[in-house]
Coordinates of C-alpha atoms and ligand atoms in Angstrom, one line a residue:
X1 CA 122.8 126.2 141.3
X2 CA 120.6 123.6 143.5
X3 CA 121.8 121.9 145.6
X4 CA 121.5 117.8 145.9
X5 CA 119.8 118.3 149.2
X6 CA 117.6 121.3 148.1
X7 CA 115.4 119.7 145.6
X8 CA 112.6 118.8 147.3
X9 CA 109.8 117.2 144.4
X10 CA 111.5 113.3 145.2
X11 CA 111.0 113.9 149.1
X12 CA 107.1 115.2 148.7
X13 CA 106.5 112.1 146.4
X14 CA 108.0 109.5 148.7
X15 CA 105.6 106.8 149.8
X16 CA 107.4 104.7 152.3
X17 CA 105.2 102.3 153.0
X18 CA 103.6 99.5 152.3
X19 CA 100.4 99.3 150.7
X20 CA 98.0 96.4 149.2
X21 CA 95.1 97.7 148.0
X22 CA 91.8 95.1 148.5
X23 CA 88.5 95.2 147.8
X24 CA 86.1 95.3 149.9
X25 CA 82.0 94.9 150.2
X26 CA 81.6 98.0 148.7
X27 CA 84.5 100.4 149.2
X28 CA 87.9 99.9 148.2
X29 CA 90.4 99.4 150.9
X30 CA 93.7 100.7 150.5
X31 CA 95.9 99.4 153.6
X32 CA 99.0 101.3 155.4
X33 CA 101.5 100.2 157.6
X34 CA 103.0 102.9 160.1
X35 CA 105.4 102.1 162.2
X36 CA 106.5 104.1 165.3
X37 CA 110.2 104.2 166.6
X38 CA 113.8 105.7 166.8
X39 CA 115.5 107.0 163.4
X40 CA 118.3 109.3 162.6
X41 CA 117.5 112.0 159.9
X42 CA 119.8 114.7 158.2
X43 CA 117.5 117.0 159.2
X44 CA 120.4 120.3 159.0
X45 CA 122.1 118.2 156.3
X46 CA 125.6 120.7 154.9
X47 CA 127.7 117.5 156.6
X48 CA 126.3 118.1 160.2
X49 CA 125.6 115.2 162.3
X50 CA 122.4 113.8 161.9
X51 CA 119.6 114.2 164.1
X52 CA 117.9 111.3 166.4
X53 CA 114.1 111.4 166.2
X54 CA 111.1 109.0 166.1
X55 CA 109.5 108.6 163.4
X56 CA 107.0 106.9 161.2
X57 CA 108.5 104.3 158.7
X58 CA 111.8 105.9 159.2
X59 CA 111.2 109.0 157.7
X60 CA 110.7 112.5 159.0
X61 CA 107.7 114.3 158.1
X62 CA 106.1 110.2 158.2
X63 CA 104.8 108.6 154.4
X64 CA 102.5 110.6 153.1
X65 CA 99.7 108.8 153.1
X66 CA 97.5 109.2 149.6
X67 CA 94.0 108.1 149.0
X68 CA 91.1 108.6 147.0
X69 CA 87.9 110.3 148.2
X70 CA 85.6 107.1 148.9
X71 CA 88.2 104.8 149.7
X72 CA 88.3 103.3 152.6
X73 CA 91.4 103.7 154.6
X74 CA 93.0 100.8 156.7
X75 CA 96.0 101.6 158.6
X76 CA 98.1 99.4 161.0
X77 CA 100.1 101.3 163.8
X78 CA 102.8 99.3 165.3
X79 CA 103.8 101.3 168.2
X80 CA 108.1 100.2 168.1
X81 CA 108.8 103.2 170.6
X82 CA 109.3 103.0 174.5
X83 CA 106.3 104.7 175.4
X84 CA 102.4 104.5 174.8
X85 CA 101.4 106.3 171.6
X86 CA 97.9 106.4 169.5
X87 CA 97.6 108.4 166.1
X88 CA 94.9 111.3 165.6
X89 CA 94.0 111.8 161.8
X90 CA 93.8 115.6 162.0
X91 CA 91.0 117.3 160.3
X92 CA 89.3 113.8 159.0
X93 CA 85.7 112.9 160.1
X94 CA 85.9 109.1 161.4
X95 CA 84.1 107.6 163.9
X96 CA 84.7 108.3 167.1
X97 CA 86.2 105.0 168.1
X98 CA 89.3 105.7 165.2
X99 CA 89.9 109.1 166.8
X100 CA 93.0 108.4 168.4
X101 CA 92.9 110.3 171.5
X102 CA 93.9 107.8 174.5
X103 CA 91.9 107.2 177.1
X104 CA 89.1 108.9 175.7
X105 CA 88.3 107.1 172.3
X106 CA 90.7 103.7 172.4
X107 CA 93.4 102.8 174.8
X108 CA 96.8 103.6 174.0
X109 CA 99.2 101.8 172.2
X110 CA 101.6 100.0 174.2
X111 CA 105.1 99.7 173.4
X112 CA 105.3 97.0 171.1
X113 CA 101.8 96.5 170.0
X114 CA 99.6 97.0 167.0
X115 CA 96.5 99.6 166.9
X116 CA 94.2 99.2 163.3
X117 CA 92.6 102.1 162.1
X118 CA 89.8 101.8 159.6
X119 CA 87.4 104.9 158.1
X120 CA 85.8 105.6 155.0
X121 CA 86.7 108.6 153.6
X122 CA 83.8 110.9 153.4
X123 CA 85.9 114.3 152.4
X124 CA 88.7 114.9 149.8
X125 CA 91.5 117.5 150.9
X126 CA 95.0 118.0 152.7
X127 CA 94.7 116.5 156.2
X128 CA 97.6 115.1 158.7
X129 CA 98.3 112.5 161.3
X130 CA 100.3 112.5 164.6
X131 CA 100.5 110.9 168.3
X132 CA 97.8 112.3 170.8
X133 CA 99.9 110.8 173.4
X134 CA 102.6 112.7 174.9
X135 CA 102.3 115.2 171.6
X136 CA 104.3 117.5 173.5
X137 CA 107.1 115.6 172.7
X138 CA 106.0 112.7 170.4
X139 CA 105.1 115.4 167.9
X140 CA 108.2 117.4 168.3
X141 CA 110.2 114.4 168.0
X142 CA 109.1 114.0 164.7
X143 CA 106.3 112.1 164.6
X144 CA 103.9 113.4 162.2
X145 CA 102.8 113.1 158.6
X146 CA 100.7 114.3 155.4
X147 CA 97.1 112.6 154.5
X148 CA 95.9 113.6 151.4
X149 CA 92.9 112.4 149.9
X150 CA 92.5 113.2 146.5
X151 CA 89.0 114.6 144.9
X152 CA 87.5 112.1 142.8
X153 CA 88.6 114.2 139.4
X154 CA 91.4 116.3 140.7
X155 CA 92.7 119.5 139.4
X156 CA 95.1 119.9 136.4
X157 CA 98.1 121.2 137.5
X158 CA 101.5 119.9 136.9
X159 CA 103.1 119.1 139.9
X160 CA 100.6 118.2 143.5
X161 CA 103.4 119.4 145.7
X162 CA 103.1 118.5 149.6
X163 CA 105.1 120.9 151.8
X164 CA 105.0 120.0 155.7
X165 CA 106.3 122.6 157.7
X166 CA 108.5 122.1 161.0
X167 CA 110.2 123.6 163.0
X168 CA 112.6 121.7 165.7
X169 CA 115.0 123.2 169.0
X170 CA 118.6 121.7 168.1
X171 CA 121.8 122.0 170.2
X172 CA 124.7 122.4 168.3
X173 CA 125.0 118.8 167.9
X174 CA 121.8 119.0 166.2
X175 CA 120.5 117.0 168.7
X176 CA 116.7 117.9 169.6
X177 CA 116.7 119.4 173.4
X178 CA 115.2 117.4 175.8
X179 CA 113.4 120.3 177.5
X180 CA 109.6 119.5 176.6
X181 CA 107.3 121.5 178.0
X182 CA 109.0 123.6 180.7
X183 CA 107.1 126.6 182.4
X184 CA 108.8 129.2 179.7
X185 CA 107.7 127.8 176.9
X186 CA 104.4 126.2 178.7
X187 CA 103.4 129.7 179.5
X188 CA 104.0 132.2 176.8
X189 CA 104.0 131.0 173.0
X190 CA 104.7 127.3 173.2
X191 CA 108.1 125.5 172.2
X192 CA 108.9 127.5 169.1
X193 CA 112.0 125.6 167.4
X194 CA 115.8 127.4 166.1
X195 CA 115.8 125.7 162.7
X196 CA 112.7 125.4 160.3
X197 CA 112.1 122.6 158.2
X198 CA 110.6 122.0 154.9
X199 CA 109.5 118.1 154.1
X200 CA 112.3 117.6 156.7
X201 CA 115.0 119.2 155.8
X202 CA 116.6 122.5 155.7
X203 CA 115.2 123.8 152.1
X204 CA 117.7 126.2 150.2
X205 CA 116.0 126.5 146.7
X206 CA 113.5 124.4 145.2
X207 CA 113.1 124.1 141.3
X208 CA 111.0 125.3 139.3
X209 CA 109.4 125.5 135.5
X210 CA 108.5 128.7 134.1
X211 CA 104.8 128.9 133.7
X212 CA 104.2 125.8 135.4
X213 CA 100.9 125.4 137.5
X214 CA 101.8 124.0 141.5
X215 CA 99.2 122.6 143.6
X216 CA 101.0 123.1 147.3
X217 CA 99.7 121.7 149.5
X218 CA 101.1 123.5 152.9
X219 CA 100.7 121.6 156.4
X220 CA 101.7 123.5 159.9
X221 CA 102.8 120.4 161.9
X222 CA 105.0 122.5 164.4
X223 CA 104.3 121.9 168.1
X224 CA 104.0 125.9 168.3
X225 CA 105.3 128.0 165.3
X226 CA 103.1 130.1 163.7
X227 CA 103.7 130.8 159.8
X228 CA 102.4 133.3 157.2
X229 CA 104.2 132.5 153.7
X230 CA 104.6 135.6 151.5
X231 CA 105.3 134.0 147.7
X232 CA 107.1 137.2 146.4
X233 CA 106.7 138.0 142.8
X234 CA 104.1 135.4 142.6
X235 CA 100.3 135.8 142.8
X236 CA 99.3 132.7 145.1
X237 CA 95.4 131.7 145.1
X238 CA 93.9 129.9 148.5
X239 CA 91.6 127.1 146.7
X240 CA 91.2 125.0 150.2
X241 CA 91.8 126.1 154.4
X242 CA 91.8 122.9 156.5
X243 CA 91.6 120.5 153.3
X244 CA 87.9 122.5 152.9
X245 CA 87.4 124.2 149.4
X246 CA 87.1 127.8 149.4
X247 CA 86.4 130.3 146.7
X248 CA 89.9 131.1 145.1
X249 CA 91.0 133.9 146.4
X250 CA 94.3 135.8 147.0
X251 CA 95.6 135.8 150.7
X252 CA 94.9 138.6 152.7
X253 CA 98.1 141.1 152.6
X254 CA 99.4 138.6 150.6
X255 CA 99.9 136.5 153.1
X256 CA 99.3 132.5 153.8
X257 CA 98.9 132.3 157.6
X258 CA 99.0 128.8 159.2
X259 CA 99.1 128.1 162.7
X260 CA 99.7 125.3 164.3
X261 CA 97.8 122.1 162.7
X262 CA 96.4 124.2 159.9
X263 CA 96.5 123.2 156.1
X264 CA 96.1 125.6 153.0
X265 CA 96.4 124.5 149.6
X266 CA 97.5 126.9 147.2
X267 CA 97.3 127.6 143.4
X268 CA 100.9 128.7 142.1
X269 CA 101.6 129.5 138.7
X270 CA 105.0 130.5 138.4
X271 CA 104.9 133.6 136.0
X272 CA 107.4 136.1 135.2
X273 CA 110.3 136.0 137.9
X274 CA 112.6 138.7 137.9
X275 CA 115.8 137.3 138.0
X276 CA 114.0 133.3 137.7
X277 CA 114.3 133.1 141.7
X278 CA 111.2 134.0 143.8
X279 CA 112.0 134.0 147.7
X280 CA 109.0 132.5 150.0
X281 CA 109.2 134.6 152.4
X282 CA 108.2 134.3 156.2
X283 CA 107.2 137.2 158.1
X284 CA 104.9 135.9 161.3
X285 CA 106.7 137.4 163.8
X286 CA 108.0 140.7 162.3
X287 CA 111.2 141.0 164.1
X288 CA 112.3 137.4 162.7
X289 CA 111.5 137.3 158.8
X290 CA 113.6 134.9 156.9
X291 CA 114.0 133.5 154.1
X292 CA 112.0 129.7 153.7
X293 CA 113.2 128.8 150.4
X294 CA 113.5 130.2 146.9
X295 CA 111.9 129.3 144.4
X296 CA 114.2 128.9 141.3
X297 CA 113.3 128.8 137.7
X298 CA 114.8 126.4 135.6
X299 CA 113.4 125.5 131.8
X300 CA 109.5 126.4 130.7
X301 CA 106.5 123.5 130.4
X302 CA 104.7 126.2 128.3
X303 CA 105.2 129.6 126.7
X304 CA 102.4 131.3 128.8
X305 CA 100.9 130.7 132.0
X306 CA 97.6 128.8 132.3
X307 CA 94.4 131.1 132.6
X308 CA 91.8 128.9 133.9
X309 CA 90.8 129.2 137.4
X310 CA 90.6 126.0 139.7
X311 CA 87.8 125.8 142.2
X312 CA 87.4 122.4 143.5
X313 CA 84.2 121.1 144.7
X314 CA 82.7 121.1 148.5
X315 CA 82.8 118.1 150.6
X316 CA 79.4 116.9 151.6
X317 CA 79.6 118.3 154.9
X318 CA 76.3 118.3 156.8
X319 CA 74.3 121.0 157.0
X320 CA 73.8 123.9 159.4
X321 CA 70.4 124.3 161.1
X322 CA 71.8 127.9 162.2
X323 CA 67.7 128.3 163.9
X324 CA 67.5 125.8 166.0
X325 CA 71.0 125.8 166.8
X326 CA 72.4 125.7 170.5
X327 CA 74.7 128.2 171.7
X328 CA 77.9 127.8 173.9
X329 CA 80.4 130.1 175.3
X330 CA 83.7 129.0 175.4
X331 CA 86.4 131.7 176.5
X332 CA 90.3 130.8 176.8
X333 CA 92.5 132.4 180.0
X334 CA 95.6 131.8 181.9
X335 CA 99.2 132.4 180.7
X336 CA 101.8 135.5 181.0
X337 CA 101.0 139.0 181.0
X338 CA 97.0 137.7 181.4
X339 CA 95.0 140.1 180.8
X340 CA 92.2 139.7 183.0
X341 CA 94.6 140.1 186.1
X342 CA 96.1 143.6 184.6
X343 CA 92.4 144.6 184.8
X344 CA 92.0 143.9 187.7
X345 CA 94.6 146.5 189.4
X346 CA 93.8 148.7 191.8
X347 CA 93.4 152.0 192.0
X348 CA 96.8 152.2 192.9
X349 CA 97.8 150.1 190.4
X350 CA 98.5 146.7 192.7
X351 CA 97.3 143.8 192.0
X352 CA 94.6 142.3 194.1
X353 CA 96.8 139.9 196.4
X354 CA 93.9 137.3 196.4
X355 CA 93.4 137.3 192.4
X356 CA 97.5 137.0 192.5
X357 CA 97.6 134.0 195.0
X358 CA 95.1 132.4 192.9
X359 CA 97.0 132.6 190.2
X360 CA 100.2 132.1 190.5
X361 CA 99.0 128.7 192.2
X362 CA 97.5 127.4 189.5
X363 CA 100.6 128.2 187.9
X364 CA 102.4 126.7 189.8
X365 CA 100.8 123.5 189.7
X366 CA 101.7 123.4 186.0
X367 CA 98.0 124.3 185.3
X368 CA 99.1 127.1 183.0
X369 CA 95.3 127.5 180.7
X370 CA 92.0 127.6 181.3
X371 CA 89.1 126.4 179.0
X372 CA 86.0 128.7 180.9
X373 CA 88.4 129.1 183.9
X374 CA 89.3 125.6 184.3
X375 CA 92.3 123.9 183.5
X376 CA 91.9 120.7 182.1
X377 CA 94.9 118.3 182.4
X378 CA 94.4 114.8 182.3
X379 CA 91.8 113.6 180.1
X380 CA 90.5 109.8 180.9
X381 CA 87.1 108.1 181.0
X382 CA 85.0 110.0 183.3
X383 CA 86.2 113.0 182.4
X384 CA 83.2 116.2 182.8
X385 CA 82.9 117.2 179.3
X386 CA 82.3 120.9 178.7
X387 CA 78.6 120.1 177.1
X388 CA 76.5 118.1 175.7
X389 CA 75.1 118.3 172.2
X390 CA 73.0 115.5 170.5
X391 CA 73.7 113.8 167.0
X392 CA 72.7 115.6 164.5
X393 CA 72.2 119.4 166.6
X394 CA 73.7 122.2 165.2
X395 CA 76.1 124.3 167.3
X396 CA 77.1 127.7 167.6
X397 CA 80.5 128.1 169.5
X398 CA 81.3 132.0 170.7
X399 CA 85.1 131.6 170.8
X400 CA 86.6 133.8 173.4
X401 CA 90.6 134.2 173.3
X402 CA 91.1 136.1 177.1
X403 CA 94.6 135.4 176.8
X404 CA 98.0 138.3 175.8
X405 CA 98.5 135.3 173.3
X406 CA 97.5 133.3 169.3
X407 CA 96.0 130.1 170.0
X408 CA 95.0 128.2 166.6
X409 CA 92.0 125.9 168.5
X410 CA 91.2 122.3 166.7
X411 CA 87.9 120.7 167.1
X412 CA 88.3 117.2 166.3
X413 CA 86.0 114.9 164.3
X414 CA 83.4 117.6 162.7
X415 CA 84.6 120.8 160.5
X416 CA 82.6 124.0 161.2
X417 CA 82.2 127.3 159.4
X418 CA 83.7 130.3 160.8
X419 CA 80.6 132.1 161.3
X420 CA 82.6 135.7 162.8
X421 CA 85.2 137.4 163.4
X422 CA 85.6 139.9 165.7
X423 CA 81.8 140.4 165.3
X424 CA 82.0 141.0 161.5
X425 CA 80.9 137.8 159.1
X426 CA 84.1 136.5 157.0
X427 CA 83.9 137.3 153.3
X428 CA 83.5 133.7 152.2
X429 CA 82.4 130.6 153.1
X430 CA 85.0 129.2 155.2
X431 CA 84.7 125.3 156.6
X432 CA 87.7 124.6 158.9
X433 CA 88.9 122.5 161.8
X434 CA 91.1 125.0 163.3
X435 CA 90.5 128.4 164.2
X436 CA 93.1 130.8 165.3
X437 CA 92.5 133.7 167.9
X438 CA 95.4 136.1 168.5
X439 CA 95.3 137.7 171.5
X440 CA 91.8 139.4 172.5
X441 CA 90.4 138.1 169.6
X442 CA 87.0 136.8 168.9
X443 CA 84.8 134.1 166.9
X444 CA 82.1 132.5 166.3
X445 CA 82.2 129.0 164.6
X446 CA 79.4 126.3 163.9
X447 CA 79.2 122.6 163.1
X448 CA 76.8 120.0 163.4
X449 CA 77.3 117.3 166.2
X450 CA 78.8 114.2 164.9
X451 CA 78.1 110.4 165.9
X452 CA 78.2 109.3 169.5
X453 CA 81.4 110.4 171.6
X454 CA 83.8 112.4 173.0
X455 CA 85.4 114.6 170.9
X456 CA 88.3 116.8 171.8
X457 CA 88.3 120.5 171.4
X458 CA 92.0 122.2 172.3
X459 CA 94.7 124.3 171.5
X460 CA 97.0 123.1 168.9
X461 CA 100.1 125.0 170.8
X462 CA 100.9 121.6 172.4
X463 CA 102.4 122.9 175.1
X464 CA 99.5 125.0 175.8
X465 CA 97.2 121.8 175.4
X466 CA 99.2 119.6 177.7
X467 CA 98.8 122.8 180.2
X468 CA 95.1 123.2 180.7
X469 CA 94.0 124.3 177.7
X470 CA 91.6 121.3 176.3
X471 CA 88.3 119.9 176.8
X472 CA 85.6 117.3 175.6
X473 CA 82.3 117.8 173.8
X474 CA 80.5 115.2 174.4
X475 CA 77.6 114.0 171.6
X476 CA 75.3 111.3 173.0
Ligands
C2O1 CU1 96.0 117.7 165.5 CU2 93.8 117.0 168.9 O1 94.9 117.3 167.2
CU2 CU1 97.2 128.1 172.8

């Protein structure tokens, strides 16, 4: 049996809003509207109260927004909430002026005002938007949304299934608790939610066809959950991290891993199922592996699965001048249990009383992370970026996480390639815009410096972001 609330294809096509598609000189435009404010949502749904969040366009996750690669994208922002917000379009390469990072690339948003975004949409793949103001709790609130742009001649497959992952901190009211934020959370793994979400809601099963070929398109929009998706019974293929084509390949331990603000789109052909229900299964943090969904078969599109494997083709990402390139260090500290201070015991086993003071000062002060030992809190114009790199340079970034905990790192505006990890090159080319470190962990990533600005470079764990751990790179 599915349930009415359980059957999520009508909530992953939903558009919302409005669009009026125009032509322009020599791209299309296709025009948005996203509006920003209050809204209740049956986020539990089973006849519990409904939950008050902000969203875009009323809906939690927001409208997916769909384009075409080429288009050009215009999108109106009316800011309907009490507070200053702007809107980041995660993973996209748009000039540095559409960025959305306040204070740094356009002023905010004021309550009641209208922002326009307009870029042309260089890359095809599955992207997202949210706030960059006050995404601590803007973000957690429910403010965020899918951007897909499609590849010029798309895959066959027979559904293109978006699947935003949440996850949210109710009370039993199912009301979202108000404590963004606070030193627990700030300092160990972020705000990680009691109930996850799937396209908004609490998914119980979600139908299926045998032999039916899904195009999922997963997006990690959770201030600080961490996810890795086991399809059981199922033999998922990874055609696309961070909306970049990859080689096809089958996760590693059968697992899709998404951190915060990471994307993965996945081939699914729904073969033999024993019993024609396959749980999706996730097991990040080992002691707490639930159930997401189940997949449940019901009727056949064909009698056997489809054979043919997809592999879409690369974005025209700039190339790497990997000789010439300039190198930067960048090493992440701070938080609980840091390691660097348990190093530095004594002989005795004390701690050194000055490294403590230090410390727990910094702490204190609510500057929780450091980017190369500096916490970075408020970001505004003339803010000391952490380098300088001009248009057009290549460079190498020597990732450093220092810290007892994962931290999924976003570079915005310019996709690298994952160069190393943990001093052994990846198995395939890999373009992303978010690299994840666990704890200890290393990497080496490299892009090529976009157009004129300052472009943010962070922790997606928000509340590890709005602690310290951020900075600018500035091209100019
Ligand atoms: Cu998705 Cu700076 O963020
Ligand atoms: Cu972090």
């Amino acid at each position: 049996m599915i349930s009415r609330r359980s059957f999520l294809g009508a909530a992953a096509m939903l558009a919302g809003a409005t669009f009026l598609p125009a032509i322009a000189r020599a791209r299309s435009i296709k025009t948005y509207r996203l509006d920003a404010a209050p809204a209740r949502a049956n986020l539990v749904g089973g006849g519990q109260p409904e939950t008050e969040v902000w969203a875009y366009n009323g809906t939690v996750p927001g409208p997916a927004l769909r384009f075409r690669r080429g288009e050009r994208a215009r999108i109106e922002v009316r800011n309907a909430l009490a507070q200053e917000t702007t809107v980041h379009w995660h993973g996209l390469r748009v000039p540095n002026a559409m960025d959305g990072v306040p204070h740094v690339t356009q002023p905010p948003i004021a309550p009641g005002s209208t922002f326009v975004y307009e870029f042309d949409l260089l890359d095809a793949g599955t992207f997202w938007y949210h706030p960059h103001a006050m995404s601590v709790e803007q973000i957690e609130r429910g403010l965020a949304g899918a951007f897909v742009v499609e590849e010029e001649n798309p895959p066959a497959v027979d559904r293109d299934l978006l699947w935003v992952l949440d996850d949210w901190r109710l009370a039993r009211d199912a009301q979202i608790s108000g404590d963004f934020v606070n030193f627990m959370d700030a300092s160990h793994a972020g705000r990680i939610g009691n109930t996850v979400t799937l396209n908004g809601r609490i998914p119980e099963a979600f139908a299926v066809k045998a032999n039916e070929r899904l195009r999922l398109r997963l997006v990690n929009v959770a201030n600080a959950r961490l996810f890795a998706l086991k399809f059981r019974g199922l033999a998922p293929s990874v055609i696309a991290l961070d909306g970049h084509p990859v080689e096809p390949h089958a996760p590693d331990r059968g697992r899709v891993v998404l951190g915060p603000g990471m994307r993965a789109d996945v081939i699914l052909d729904v073969s033999e199922i024993a019993g024609g229900r396959a749980p999706v299964v996730d097991s990040y943090y080992a002691q707490r592996t639930y159930t997401l969904v189940d997949l449940v078969v019901e009727g056949s599109v064909r009698p056997a699965p489809l054979k043919e494997r997809i592999r879409l083709s690369d974005n025209p990402l700039p190339t790497l001048d990997l000789k010439n390139a300039v190198r930067h260090a960048i090493e992440f500290g701070g938080g609980m249990m840091d390691p660097k201070l348990m190093r530095a015991r004594r002989p005795d086993g004390g701690m050194d009383p000055e490294a403590m003071r230090a410390v727990r000062e910094r702490m204190a002060a609510g500057r929780i992370w450091t980017v190369n030992g500096r916490a970075i809190m408020v970001l505004g114009h003339g803010h000391e970026p952490l380098f300088a790199l001009r248009p057009g340079q290549t460079c190498i970034l020597d990732l450093a996480n220092e810290t007892a905990w994962a931290h999924p790192i976003h570079l915005h505006g310019m996709v690298f390639r994952a160069l190393e990890r943990q001093g052994r090159a990846p198995t395939r080319i890999e373009w992303r815009d978010t690299e994840l470190l666990h704890p200890g962990e290393r990497a080496s990533i490299a892009f090529v410096a976009a157009e004129p600005g300052d472009w943010m470079l962070h922790c997606h764990v928000l509340e590890h972001q709005e602690t310290g751990m951020m900075g600018i790179i500035r091209v100019g």
